[in-house]
XYZ file of C-alpha atoms in Angstrom:
194
model
C 94.013 44.754 121.472
C 97.661 44.098 121.167
C 100.185 46.214 122.913
C 102.174 46.700 119.652
C 99.068 47.963 117.835
C 97.177 50.332 120.240
C 93.675 51.208 119.277
C 92.544 53.001 122.306
C 93.774 55.881 124.744
C 94.321 53.139 127.432
C 96.382 51.120 125.143
C 98.605 54.170 124.186
C 99.014 55.071 127.879
C 99.879 51.508 128.672
C 102.539 51.416 125.901
C 103.970 54.789 127.130
C 104.130 53.412 130.716
C 105.856 50.297 129.354
C 108.455 52.411 127.655
C 109.276 54.386 130.831
C 110.084 51.260 132.796
C 113.066 49.103 132.580
C 112.390 45.720 131.472
C 114.920 42.934 131.878
C 117.251 45.396 133.562
C 117.699 47.390 130.394
C 115.980 50.681 129.526
C 113.868 50.783 126.369
C 116.641 52.477 124.211
C 118.966 49.561 125.049
C 116.214 46.981 124.438
C 115.411 48.623 121.126
C 118.938 48.553 120.062
C 118.995 44.799 120.778
C 115.557 44.100 119.109
C 116.005 46.576 116.243
C 119.695 46.769 115.424
C 118.920 48.513 112.039
C 117.529 51.488 113.979
C 120.863 51.812 115.936
C 122.746 51.422 112.771
C 120.652 54.042 111.064
C 121.419 56.500 113.934
C 125.059 55.789 113.676
C 125.234 56.162 109.925
C 123.269 59.672 110.262
C 125.791 60.785 112.739
C 128.736 59.718 110.646
C 127.156 61.339 107.623
C 126.631 64.672 109.580
C 130.128 64.569 110.796
C 131.491 63.932 107.307
C 129.737 67.076 106.154
C 131.331 69.129 108.883
C 128.684 69.131 111.609
C 130.937 68.425 114.644
C 128.027 68.581 116.965
C 126.617 65.288 115.545
C 126.455 62.342 117.947
C 125.185 58.882 117.514
C 123.222 58.823 120.888
C 124.092 55.088 121.168
C 123.993 53.793 124.692
C 123.472 50.049 124.329
C 126.118 47.770 125.631
C 126.430 45.774 122.451
C 128.934 46.262 119.621
C 126.829 48.917 117.881
C 126.707 50.827 121.161
C 130.393 50.737 121.436
C 130.818 51.815 117.924
C 128.392 54.751 118.572
C 130.340 55.789 121.668
C 133.563 55.649 119.870
C 132.194 57.790 117.002
C 130.939 60.285 119.662
C 134.419 60.350 121.393
C 136.008 60.923 117.855
C 133.475 63.784 117.269
C 134.369 65.404 120.585
C 138.094 65.156 120.027
C 137.799 66.397 116.442
C 135.658 69.336 117.626
C 138.217 70.211 120.337
C 141.080 70.124 117.811
C 139.325 72.305 115.304
C 138.540 74.808 118.016
C 142.230 74.789 119.131
C 143.386 75.204 115.508
C 140.970 78.073 115.152
C 142.429 79.869 118.273
C 146.019 79.255 117.073
C 145.103 80.599 113.589
C 143.411 83.779 115.090
C 146.479 84.345 117.351
C 148.865 83.997 114.472
C 146.781 86.298 112.266
C 146.850 88.896 115.123
C 150.614 88.644 115.451
C 151.175 89.049 111.761
C 148.803 92.075 111.735
C 150.536 93.777 114.650
C 154.110 93.321 113.170
C 155.737 96.378 111.804
C 158.007 94.306 109.736
C 156.878 92.995 106.300
C 156.076 89.348 106.002
C 155.820 87.447 102.810
C 155.313 83.681 102.094
C 155.669 82.322 98.475
C 154.926 78.700 97.505
C 156.962 76.276 95.517
C 155.330 77.478 92.334
C 156.352 81.188 93.059
C 152.829 82.184 93.984
C 152.104 84.529 96.949
C 150.424 82.654 99.741
C 150.539 85.366 102.468
C 151.303 89.198 102.706
C 150.887 90.906 105.998
C 149.488 94.486 106.417
C 152.824 95.980 107.116
C 154.212 94.698 103.745
C 151.073 95.680 101.946
C 151.709 99.397 103.205
C 155.504 99.238 102.900
C 155.423 98.026 99.228
C 152.027 99.257 98.135
C 150.863 95.761 97.597
C 147.174 95.340 96.693
C 144.593 93.063 98.427
C 144.547 90.781 95.433
C 148.136 89.640 95.820
C 147.615 86.081 97.235
C 147.683 83.665 94.268
C 149.629 85.772 91.959
C 153.270 85.160 91.135
C 155.948 87.167 93.092
C 156.886 89.124 89.961
C 153.359 90.245 89.382
C 153.115 91.504 92.998
C 156.614 92.812 93.605
C 158.489 93.473 90.373
C 162.044 92.889 91.764
C 164.364 90.308 90.297
C 166.722 90.474 93.263
C 163.931 89.496 95.702
C 162.983 86.515 93.589
C 166.598 85.420 93.241
C 166.971 85.616 97.168
C 163.805 83.571 97.623
C 164.988 81.002 95.054
C 168.373 80.721 96.722
C 166.799 80.207 100.230
C 164.401 77.442 98.746
C 167.302 75.663 96.918
C 169.855 75.865 99.780
C 167.660 75.464 102.812
C 169.669 78.133 104.333
C 168.766 81.649 105.471
C 169.561 84.281 102.928
C 169.871 87.990 103.600
C 170.064 90.769 101.128
C 169.391 94.403 100.768
C 167.011 95.685 98.175
C 166.726 99.130 96.720
C 163.053 99.844 96.084
C 162.164 102.559 93.702
C 158.785 104.012 92.957
C 156.400 106.188 94.862
C 158.039 105.327 98.194
C 161.696 104.606 97.420
C 163.560 102.839 100.116
C 166.356 100.467 100.975
C 165.149 97.292 102.825
C 166.849 94.394 104.442
C 165.187 91.119 103.506
C 165.808 87.776 105.223
C 164.440 84.740 103.488
C 164.315 81.199 104.572
C 162.648 77.850 103.282
C 159.716 76.984 105.751
C 160.304 73.611 107.402
C 158.732 70.522 105.695
C 158.480 69.407 102.088
C 156.034 72.107 100.958
C 158.640 74.249 99.327
C 157.270 77.523 100.754
C 159.711 80.346 101.325
C 159.334 82.941 104.011
C 160.704 86.448 103.903
C 160.829 89.264 106.341
C 161.375 92.894 105.339
C 162.901 95.373 107.667
């Protein structure tokens, strides 16, 4: 019988033993990559597909010394680097969320279109803002024309703007508000309420 077409237990054992040995100085995995580049390419494409779908644990498993092996190792390095960066961003985001939650000052971020992007818990309590504020316009969330004017001025001028607001309602109060455009071209405006 042929070694490629085993038809007995002895032939199967012989094939397994042959796969364990290194032939021509190359392990079987490398030899297969040379002899069957389409198999290596399929593994590489599968790893790339999984990465594109967000599976940052995907690896090509390529160990050959040819171009496909180098491409696979490069993909694996990219996946490791991306995974590390995503983890770092997650830690930074959690830290920032913790800081915003612990602040006693109210924090508000409004985008270029005038929609609320962020409201911290202190501002929610201070201004009786509901949990559904994100995505709504500023005037839907906080009906105060002077606040909108201060945010618009900060966005237009690029300078910090300070103003005092008289807040009527269930919890009447006077608040100092500092507003400034956030760096970058996003057009977002940040306001802190004290």
